[in-house]
């Protein structure tokens, strides 16, 4: 049965893949602050301008929507989920699939990002529509942030690069989201989404080197160096949270592999090798950097 599905965060890593999966069979409303940029980046569905920082206008965007996917991004400004939840309730949205994070299930994880995701989960559980919570481990696509260094022949630099994470292909997260949005069997469930094995940065760098058929070097950052880099890119509280998350990973908190992706999709979770093969052009030295 064809549904009307809104995707909040449609131009994001998971949202964009989700619009590809849904648009042929469903009416998809893809929410973005810039429909022009989203169109250029190949986001599918009807592109609708929306800013989650403002409550006004969101309700109209969600009128007539059966199911809503929510990926929000700003732990430093937690109003985004509150605005979307109020609008979804007022517009009569029936079901919400919320992109959360697996650390919420770890009571020892008390960093800013995880506390924010926990609060968002509570908000959506109490918001009115039925819900499904998706809790992924780190996305394999995070390593696209190394692409510039690899293309330039520079080493990949990271903190605690020998510690492992059961990272997941964001396309698998999108596939689980598509099923959770369209099949009532997933209502009231929380899913732990991982890849099929736990890998370190050093492991990932080695695989990229094999695929590129050239060595890619790895260089360890100190905590201080990592903090300086993160401060350049993120507000201070977020940079500090990233240090805490890295420490949880070093304590071995992120290595467990779960079976929710294969159980829900009916096929094995994608390996890092598969993800890397599909994205290897981003790391090739002769690639136009403006293409990414
Ligand atoms: N990366 C990981 O390893 C990881 C792991 C577990 C969980 N998560 C969770 O996944 C979520 C991020 O998902 P993602 O990686 O798919 O997203 P993403 O690639 O970070 O996409 C960010 C999107 O947010 C949209 N956006 C930002 N501010 C907005 C605003 N005020 N109003 C409307 N849209 C706004 C932007 O779209 P426009 O510019 O088009 O508006 C942008 O495309 C976060 O909640 C994160 O905690 C991530």
mmCIF file of C-alpha atoms and ligand atoms in Angstrom:
data_model
loop_
_atom_site.group_PDB
_atom_site.id
_atom_site.type_symbol
_atom_site.label_atom_id
_atom_site.label_comp_id
_atom_site.label_asym_id
_atom_site.label_seq_id
_atom_site.Cartn_x
_atom_site.Cartn_y
_atom_site.Cartn_z
ATOM 1 C CA UNK A 1 0.000 0.000 0.000
ATOM 2 C CA UNK A 2 1.372 3.383 -0.956
ATOM 3 C CA UNK A 3 1.928 5.746 1.984
ATOM 4 C CA UNK A 4 2.834 9.389 2.463
ATOM 5 C CA UNK A 5 6.237 9.431 4.226
ATOM 6 C CA UNK A 6 8.178 12.494 5.381
ATOM 7 C CA UNK A 7 11.960 12.293 5.787
ATOM 8 C CA UNK A 8 13.484 14.820 8.213
ATOM 9 C CA UNK A 9 17.199 14.947 7.410
ATOM 10 C CA UNK A 10 16.610 13.868 3.798
ATOM 11 C CA UNK A 11 19.955 15.167 2.575
ATOM 12 C CA UNK A 12 21.874 13.375 5.334
ATOM 13 C CA UNK A 13 23.812 10.135 4.963
ATOM 14 C CA UNK A 14 20.898 7.903 5.997
ATOM 15 C CA UNK A 15 18.063 10.155 4.785
ATOM 16 C CA UNK A 16 19.289 10.398 1.220
ATOM 17 C CA UNK A 17 19.567 6.617 0.843
ATOM 18 C CA UNK A 18 16.134 6.278 2.451
ATOM 19 C CA UNK A 19 14.548 8.590 -0.140
ATOM 20 C CA UNK A 20 16.071 6.381 -2.873
ATOM 21 C CA UNK A 21 14.531 3.280 -1.318
ATOM 22 C CA UNK A 22 11.073 4.782 -0.821
ATOM 23 C CA UNK A 23 10.352 7.142 -3.689
ATOM 24 C CA UNK A 24 9.246 4.591 -6.303
ATOM 25 C CA UNK A 25 6.450 3.132 -4.164
ATOM 26 C CA UNK A 26 5.484 5.946 -1.815
ATOM 27 C CA UNK A 27 4.774 9.661 -1.778
ATOM 28 C CA UNK A 28 7.955 10.999 -0.160
ATOM 29 C CA UNK A 29 8.328 14.487 1.321
ATOM 30 C CA UNK A 30 12.032 15.220 1.704
ATOM 31 C CA UNK A 31 12.656 17.990 4.239
ATOM 32 C CA UNK A 32 15.730 20.158 3.811
ATOM 33 C CA UNK A 33 16.826 23.718 4.502
ATOM 34 C CA UNK A 34 17.914 23.982 0.872
ATOM 35 C CA UNK A 35 15.880 22.193 -1.818
ATOM 36 C CA UNK A 36 18.332 23.570 -4.406
ATOM 37 C CA UNK A 37 21.351 21.889 -2.763
ATOM 38 C CA UNK A 38 19.368 18.721 -2.060
ATOM 39 C CA UNK A 39 18.358 18.469 -5.734
ATOM 40 C CA UNK A 40 21.973 18.908 -6.761
ATOM 41 C CA UNK A 41 22.967 16.084 -4.402
ATOM 42 C CA UNK A 42 20.381 13.699 -5.852
ATOM 43 C CA UNK A 43 17.918 13.583 -2.932
ATOM 44 C CA UNK A 44 14.701 11.923 -4.166
ATOM 45 C CA UNK A 45 11.075 12.694 -3.325
ATOM 46 C CA UNK A 46 9.345 16.093 -3.195
ATOM 47 C CA UNK A 47 11.893 18.517 -1.778
ATOM 48 C CA UNK A 48 10.307 20.764 0.841
ATOM 49 C CA UNK A 49 12.022 23.636 2.613
ATOM 50 C CA UNK A 50 11.996 23.159 6.411
ATOM 51 C CA UNK A 51 14.148 24.335 9.306
ATOM 52 C CA UNK A 52 13.766 22.290 12.491
ATOM 53 C CA UNK A 53 15.077 25.234 14.492
ATOM 54 C CA UNK A 54 11.702 26.888 13.880
ATOM 55 C CA UNK A 55 8.410 25.369 14.966
ATOM 56 C CA UNK A 56 6.359 27.593 12.641
ATOM 57 C CA UNK A 57 5.476 25.934 9.350
ATOM 58 C CA UNK A 58 6.470 22.375 10.333
ATOM 59 C CA UNK A 59 2.895 21.287 11.044
ATOM 60 C CA UNK A 60 1.758 22.255 7.542
ATOM 61 C CA UNK A 61 4.654 20.280 6.049
ATOM 62 C CA UNK A 62 3.553 17.184 7.991
ATOM 63 C CA UNK A 63 -0.199 17.391 7.273
ATOM 64 C CA UNK A 64 -1.410 14.181 5.618
ATOM 65 C CA UNK A 65 1.818 12.304 6.449
ATOM 66 C CA UNK A 66 1.380 8.668 7.556
ATOM 67 C CA UNK A 67 4.910 8.040 8.797
ATOM 68 C CA UNK A 68 7.871 10.283 9.615
ATOM 69 C CA UNK A 69 11.601 9.471 9.665
ATOM 70 C CA UNK A 70 13.604 11.722 11.994
ATOM 71 C CA UNK A 71 17.362 12.293 11.828
ATOM 72 C CA UNK A 72 18.411 15.400 13.739
ATOM 73 C CA UNK A 73 21.901 16.652 14.244
ATOM 74 C CA UNK A 74 22.474 19.214 16.900
ATOM 75 C CA UNK A 75 22.982 18.107 20.526
ATOM 76 C CA UNK A 76 23.935 21.694 21.309
ATOM 77 C CA UNK A 77 20.481 22.889 20.179
ATOM 78 C CA UNK A 78 18.070 20.138 21.302
ATOM 79 C CA UNK A 79 14.902 22.012 20.237
ATOM 80 C CA UNK A 80 14.833 20.351 16.824
ATOM 81 C CA UNK A 81 13.191 17.121 17.998
ATOM 82 C CA UNK A 82 10.794 19.012 20.266
ATOM 83 C CA UNK A 83 9.630 21.150 17.323
ATOM 84 C CA UNK A 84 9.220 18.140 15.058
ATOM 85 C CA UNK A 85 7.402 16.121 17.756
ATOM 86 C CA UNK A 86 4.939 18.925 18.480
ATOM 87 C CA UNK A 87 4.274 19.396 14.770
ATOM 88 C CA UNK A 88 3.894 15.640 14.169
ATOM 89 C CA UNK A 89 1.392 15.338 16.976
ATOM 90 C CA UNK A 90 -0.610 18.360 15.792
ATOM 91 C CA UNK A 91 -0.591 17.130 12.189
ATOM 92 C CA UNK A 92 -1.809 13.637 13.198
ATOM 93 C CA UNK A 93 1.282 11.712 11.999
ATOM 94 C CA UNK A 94 0.668 8.083 12.957
ATOM 95 C CA UNK A 95 4.167 6.578 13.169
ATOM 96 C CA UNK A 96 7.700 7.913 13.750
ATOM 97 C CA UNK A 97 11.033 6.213 13.107
ATOM 98 C CA UNK A 98 13.723 7.978 15.109
ATOM 99 C CA UNK A 99 17.425 7.690 14.267
ATOM 100 C CA UNK A 100 19.160 7.424 17.649
ATOM 101 C CA UNK A 101 22.505 5.829 18.609
ATOM 102 C CA UNK A 102 23.477 2.523 20.185
ATOM 103 C CA UNK A 103 25.356 4.159 23.064
ATOM 104 C CA UNK A 104 21.977 5.069 24.647
ATOM 105 C CA UNK A 105 21.719 1.435 25.767
ATOM 106 C CA UNK A 106 25.040 1.701 27.639
ATOM 107 C CA UNK A 107 24.388 3.146 31.114
ATOM 108 C CA UNK A 108 28.062 4.123 31.426
ATOM 109 C CA UNK A 109 27.859 6.363 28.339
ATOM 110 C CA UNK A 110 27.126 9.827 29.745
ATOM 111 C CA UNK A 111 28.606 12.122 27.101
ATOM 112 C CA UNK A 112 26.593 15.054 25.738
ATOM 113 C CA UNK A 113 25.593 13.350 22.466
ATOM 114 C CA UNK A 114 24.358 10.180 24.143
ATOM 115 C CA UNK A 115 22.428 12.082 26.827
ATOM 116 C CA UNK A 116 20.803 14.142 24.047
ATOM 117 C CA UNK A 117 19.845 10.999 22.096
ATOM 118 C CA UNK A 118 18.351 9.457 25.273
ATOM 119 C CA UNK A 119 16.263 12.585 25.834
ATOM 120 C CA UNK A 120 15.120 12.515 22.203
ATOM 121 C CA UNK A 121 14.076 8.867 22.582
ATOM 122 C CA UNK A 122 12.002 9.753 25.684
ATOM 123 C CA UNK A 123 10.455 12.677 23.833
ATOM 124 C CA UNK A 124 9.353 10.532 20.893
ATOM 125 C CA UNK A 125 8.093 7.685 23.096
ATOM 126 C CA UNK A 126 5.770 10.181 24.815
ATOM 127 C CA UNK A 127 4.892 12.263 21.769
ATOM 128 C CA UNK A 128 1.688 10.585 20.554
ATOM 129 C CA UNK A 129 2.526 8.683 17.327
ATOM 130 C CA UNK A 130 3.689 5.075 17.568
ATOM 131 C CA UNK A 131 7.481 4.816 17.291
ATOM 132 C CA UNK A 132 10.443 2.692 16.253
ATOM 133 C CA UNK A 133 13.918 3.563 17.553
ATOM 134 C CA UNK A 134 16.975 2.842 15.400
ATOM 135 C CA UNK A 135 20.216 2.663 17.370
ATOM 136 C CA UNK A 136 23.225 2.327 15.062
ATOM 137 C CA UNK A 137 26.904 2.027 15.906
ATOM 138 C CA UNK A 138 29.269 4.373 14.042
ATOM 139 C CA UNK A 139 28.599 4.742 10.335
ATOM 140 C CA UNK A 140 31.216 3.262 8.007
ATOM 141 C CA UNK A 141 30.811 6.450 5.976
ATOM 142 C CA UNK A 142 32.482 8.481 8.748
ATOM 143 C CA UNK A 143 35.780 7.501 7.162
ATOM 144 C CA UNK A 144 34.921 9.704 4.162
ATOM 145 C CA UNK A 145 36.357 12.450 6.394
ATOM 146 C CA UNK A 146 39.780 10.909 5.632
ATOM 147 C CA UNK A 147 39.272 11.107 1.859
ATOM 148 C CA UNK A 148 41.098 14.444 1.458
ATOM 149 C CA UNK A 149 44.172 13.165 3.309
ATOM 150 C CA UNK A 150 44.205 9.875 1.372
ATOM 151 C CA UNK A 151 43.831 11.664 -1.975
ATOM 152 C CA UNK A 152 46.725 13.954 -1.023
ATOM 153 C CA UNK A 153 48.925 11.004 -0.015
ATOM 154 C CA UNK A 154 48.925 12.134 3.617
ATOM 155 C CA UNK A 155 48.427 9.788 6.563
ATOM 156 C CA UNK A 156 45.032 9.231 8.129
ATOM 157 C CA UNK A 157 45.245 10.705 11.637
ATOM 158 C CA UNK A 158 42.945 9.551 14.408
ATOM 159 C CA UNK A 159 42.682 9.101 18.152
ATOM 160 C CA UNK A 160 42.787 5.576 19.606
ATOM 161 C CA UNK A 161 43.052 4.064 16.150
ATOM 162 C CA UNK A 162 43.694 0.545 17.449
ATOM 163 C CA UNK A 163 40.372 0.307 19.280
ATOM 164 C CA UNK A 164 37.442 -1.352 17.560
ATOM 165 C CA UNK A 165 33.894 -0.410 16.646
ATOM 166 C CA UNK A 166 31.207 -2.675 15.096
ATOM 167 C CA UNK A 167 30.535 0.035 12.508
ATOM 168 C CA UNK A 168 27.499 -0.241 10.232
ATOM 169 C CA UNK A 169 26.842 0.629 6.599
ATOM 170 C CA UNK A 170 24.412 3.598 6.627
ATOM 171 C CA UNK A 171 22.600 1.972 3.689
ATOM 172 C CA UNK A 172 21.679 -0.890 6.034
ATOM 173 C CA UNK A 173 20.351 1.651 8.534
ATOM 174 C CA UNK A 174 18.272 3.205 5.725
ATOM 175 C CA UNK A 175 16.919 -0.197 4.711
ATOM 176 C CA UNK A 176 15.847 -0.964 8.271
ATOM 177 C CA UNK A 177 14.268 2.516 8.419
ATOM 178 C CA UNK A 178 12.308 1.854 5.200
ATOM 179 C CA UNK A 179 10.892 -1.340 6.669
ATOM 180 C CA UNK A 180 10.119 0.263 10.033
ATOM 181 C CA UNK A 181 8.240 3.087 8.288
ATOM 182 C CA UNK A 182 6.079 0.791 6.172
ATOM 183 C CA UNK A 183 5.505 -2.371 8.253
ATOM 184 C CA UNK A 184 3.449 -2.111 11.488
ATOM 185 C CA UNK A 185 5.312 -5.156 12.903
ATOM 186 C CA UNK A 186 8.150 -2.786 13.892
ATOM 187 C CA UNK A 187 6.056 -0.490 16.078
ATOM 188 C CA UNK A 188 7.241 -0.094 19.680
ATOM 189 C CA UNK A 189 10.635 -1.685 18.980
ATOM 190 C CA UNK A 190 14.220 -0.454 19.453
ATOM 191 C CA UNK A 191 16.835 -1.966 17.147
ATOM 192 C CA UNK A 192 20.599 -2.247 17.712
ATOM 193 C CA UNK A 193 22.218 -1.851 14.286
ATOM 194 C CA UNK A 194 25.822 -2.936 13.744
ATOM 195 C CA UNK A 195 27.966 -4.271 10.957
ATOM 196 C CA UNK A 196 29.171 -7.888 10.891
ATOM 197 C CA UNK A 197 32.503 -7.280 12.650
ATOM 198 C CA UNK A 198 34.270 -4.798 14.895
ATOM 199 C CA UNK A 199 37.088 -2.913 13.143
ATOM 200 C CA UNK A 200 39.683 -0.375 14.185
ATOM 201 C CA UNK A 201 40.686 2.723 12.213
ATOM 202 C CA UNK A 202 43.946 0.919 11.491
ATOM 203 C CA UNK A 203 41.975 -2.042 10.021
ATOM 204 C CA UNK A 204 39.878 0.286 7.867
ATOM 205 C CA UNK A 205 42.911 2.178 6.608
ATOM 206 C CA UNK A 206 44.559 -1.125 5.653
ATOM 207 C CA UNK A 207 41.459 -2.217 3.673
ATOM 208 C CA UNK A 208 41.350 1.108 1.842
ATOM 209 C CA UNK A 209 45.021 0.694 0.945
ATOM 210 C CA UNK A 210 44.362 -2.800 -0.444
ATOM 211 C CA UNK A 211 41.501 -1.542 -2.607
ATOM 212 C CA UNK A 212 43.518 1.442 -3.840
ATOM 213 C CA UNK A 213 46.514 -0.838 -4.377
ATOM 214 C CA UNK A 214 48.732 1.643 -2.616
ATOM 215 C CA UNK A 215 49.764 1.967 1.011
ATOM 216 C CA UNK A 216 47.686 4.330 3.120
ATOM 217 C CA UNK A 217 49.479 5.362 6.288
ATOM 218 C CA UNK A 218 47.957 5.728 9.730
ATOM 219 C CA UNK A 219 49.181 8.141 12.399
ATOM 220 C CA UNK A 220 47.968 8.173 15.988
ATOM 221 C CA UNK A 221 46.794 11.495 17.460
ATOM 222 C CA UNK A 222 47.235 12.347 21.112
ATOM 223 C CA UNK A 223 44.103 13.381 23.032
ATOM 224 C CA UNK A 224 45.281 16.953 22.927
ATOM 225 C CA UNK A 225 45.801 16.883 19.149
ATOM 226 C CA UNK A 226 42.401 15.280 18.592
ATOM 227 C CA UNK A 227 40.727 17.893 20.769
ATOM 228 C CA UNK A 228 42.384 20.729 18.834
ATOM 229 C CA UNK A 229 41.098 19.248 15.543
ATOM 230 C CA UNK A 230 37.562 18.719 16.839
ATOM 231 C CA UNK A 231 37.480 22.250 18.297
ATOM 232 C CA UNK A 232 38.148 23.546 14.774
ATOM 233 C CA UNK A 233 35.075 21.726 13.466
ATOM 234 C CA UNK A 234 32.620 21.597 16.381
ATOM 235 C CA UNK A 235 31.516 23.640 19.385
ATOM 236 C CA UNK A 236 33.547 22.954 22.555
ATOM 237 C CA UNK A 237 30.931 20.723 24.304
ATOM 238 C CA UNK A 238 30.696 18.502 21.227
ATOM 239 C CA UNK A 239 34.487 18.252 20.924
ATOM 240 C CA UNK A 240 34.642 17.154 24.600
ATOM 241 C CA UNK A 241 31.850 14.607 24.008
ATOM 242 C CA UNK A 242 33.868 13.103 21.169
ATOM 243 C CA UNK A 243 36.804 12.549 23.537
ATOM 244 C CA UNK A 244 34.479 10.735 25.947
ATOM 245 C CA UNK A 245 33.056 8.599 23.134
ATOM 246 C CA UNK A 246 36.566 7.625 22.051
ATOM 247 C CA UNK A 247 37.362 6.628 25.650
ATOM 248 C CA UNK A 248 34.258 4.361 25.776
ATOM 249 C CA UNK A 249 35.433 2.744 22.562
ATOM 250 C CA UNK A 250 38.913 2.220 24.030
ATOM 251 C CA UNK A 251 37.269 0.502 27.003
ATOM 252 C CA UNK A 252 35.816 -2.041 24.550
ATOM 253 C CA UNK A 253 32.214 -0.820 24.811
ATOM 254 C CA UNK A 254 31.538 -0.791 21.050
ATOM 255 C CA UNK A 255 32.654 -4.171 19.737
ATOM 256 C CA UNK A 256 29.485 -6.282 20.129
ATOM 257 C CA UNK A 257 27.908 -7.421 16.850
ATOM 258 C CA UNK A 258 24.102 -7.666 16.801
ATOM 259 C CA UNK A 259 21.744 -9.571 14.514
ATOM 260 C CA UNK A 260 19.049 -6.920 14.003
ATOM 261 C CA UNK A 261 20.196 -5.858 10.500
ATOM 262 C CA UNK A 262 20.152 -9.424 9.062
ATOM 263 C CA UNK A 263 16.958 -10.320 10.923
ATOM 264 C CA UNK A 264 15.053 -7.295 9.618
ATOM 265 C CA UNK A 265 16.463 -7.085 6.078
ATOM 266 C CA UNK A 266 16.683 -10.843 5.483
ATOM 267 C CA UNK A 267 20.330 -10.641 4.321
ATOM 268 C CA UNK A 268 23.734 -10.269 5.996
ATOM 269 C CA UNK A 269 24.813 -6.833 7.190
ATOM 270 C CA UNK A 270 27.219 -5.195 4.723
ATOM 271 C CA UNK A 271 30.926 -5.568 5.468
ATOM 272 C CA UNK A 272 33.342 -2.626 5.511
ATOM 273 C CA UNK A 273 34.886 -4.161 2.394
ATOM 274 C CA UNK A 274 31.544 -3.842 0.557
ATOM 275 C CA UNK A 275 31.036 -0.272 1.737
ATOM 276 C CA UNK A 276 34.600 0.670 0.787
ATOM 277 C CA UNK A 277 34.334 -0.877 -2.708
ATOM 278 C CA UNK A 278 31.215 1.191 -3.346
ATOM 279 C CA UNK A 279 32.886 4.405 -2.194
ATOM 280 C CA UNK A 280 36.520 3.886 -3.174
ATOM 281 C CA UNK A 281 36.463 6.575 -5.876
ATOM 282 C CA UNK A 282 36.197 9.200 -3.125
ATOM 283 C CA UNK A 283 39.698 8.184 -1.974
ATOM 284 C CA UNK A 284 41.407 8.042 -5.383
ATOM 285 C CA UNK A 285 44.163 10.632 -5.844
ATOM 286 C CA UNK A 286 42.982 11.591 -9.342
ATOM 287 C CA UNK A 287 39.456 12.322 -8.148
ATOM 288 C CA UNK A 288 38.019 15.844 -8.389
ATOM 289 C CA UNK A 289 37.720 16.872 -4.713
ATOM 290 C CA UNK A 290 34.740 19.108 -5.562
ATOM 291 C CA UNK A 291 32.735 15.992 -6.393
ATOM 292 C CA UNK A 292 32.413 15.208 -2.653
HETATM 293 N N1 LIG B 1 27.664 9.288 12.110
HETATM 294 C C1 LIG B 1 27.594 8.278 12.937
HETATM 295 O O1 LIG B 1 28.533 7.483 13.088
HETATM 296 C C2 LIG B 1 26.340 8.064 13.739
HETATM 297 C C3 LIG B 1 26.225 6.903 14.517
HETATM 298 C C4 LIG B 1 25.076 6.706 15.261
HETATM 299 C C5 LIG B 1 24.053 7.648 15.215
HETATM 300 N N2 LIG B 1 24.190 8.765 14.455
HETATM 301 C C6 LIG B 1 23.112 9.757 14.447
HETATM 302 O O2 LIG B 1 22.653 9.978 13.117
HETATM 303 C C7 LIG B 1 22.144 11.297 13.024
HETATM 304 C C8 LIG B 1 22.753 11.955 11.813
HETATM 305 O O3 LIG B 1 22.263 11.297 10.672
HETATM 306 P P1 LIG B 1 22.993 11.427 9.267
HETATM 307 O O4 LIG B 1 24.444 11.089 9.464
HETATM 308 O O5 LIG B 1 22.176 10.693 8.280
HETATM 309 O O6 LIG B 1 22.913 12.992 8.992
HETATM 310 P P2 LIG B 1 24.003 13.928 8.349
HETATM 311 O O7 LIG B 1 24.628 13.284 7.181
HETATM 312 O O8 LIG B 1 24.835 14.483 9.472
HETATM 313 O O9 LIG B 1 23.091 15.085 7.751
HETATM 314 C C9 LIG B 1 22.949 16.313 8.370
HETATM 315 C C10 LIG B 1 21.693 16.920 7.756
HETATM 316 O O10 LIG B 1 21.020 17.696 8.753
HETATM 317 C C11 LIG B 1 20.217 18.622 8.096
HETATM 318 N N3 LIG B 1 19.974 19.721 9.028
HETATM 319 C C12 LIG B 1 20.884 20.258 9.866
HETATM 320 N N4 LIG B 1 20.310 21.263 10.563
HETATM 321 C C13 LIG B 1 19.020 21.335 10.143
HETATM 322 C C14 LIG B 1 17.939 22.180 10.483
HETATM 323 N N5 LIG B 1 18.056 23.176 11.379
HETATM 324 N N6 LIG B 1 16.747 21.985 9.882
HETATM 325 C C15 LIG B 1 16.604 21.010 8.942
HETATM 326 N N7 LIG B 1 17.612 20.171 8.588
HETATM 327 C C16 LIG B 1 18.795 20.351 9.182
HETATM 328 C C17 LIG B 1 21.064 19.001 6.887
HETATM 329 O O11 LIG B 1 20.233 19.026 5.798
HETATM 330 P P3 LIG B 1 20.065 20.345 4.906
HETATM 331 O O12 LIG B 1 21.409 21.025 4.864
HETATM 332 O O13 LIG B 1 19.608 19.805 3.600
HETATM 333 O O14 LIG B 1 19.019 21.140 5.605
HETATM 334 C C18 LIG B 1 22.064 17.857 6.696
HETATM 335 O O15 LIG B 1 21.934 17.176 5.482
HETATM 336 C C19 LIG B 1 22.484 12.018 14.343
HETATM 337 O O16 LIG B 1 21.355 12.018 15.163
HETATM 338 C C20 LIG B 1 23.568 11.120 14.925
HETATM 339 O O17 LIG B 1 23.631 11.196 16.344
HETATM 340 C C21 LIG B 1 25.296 8.992 13.702
#
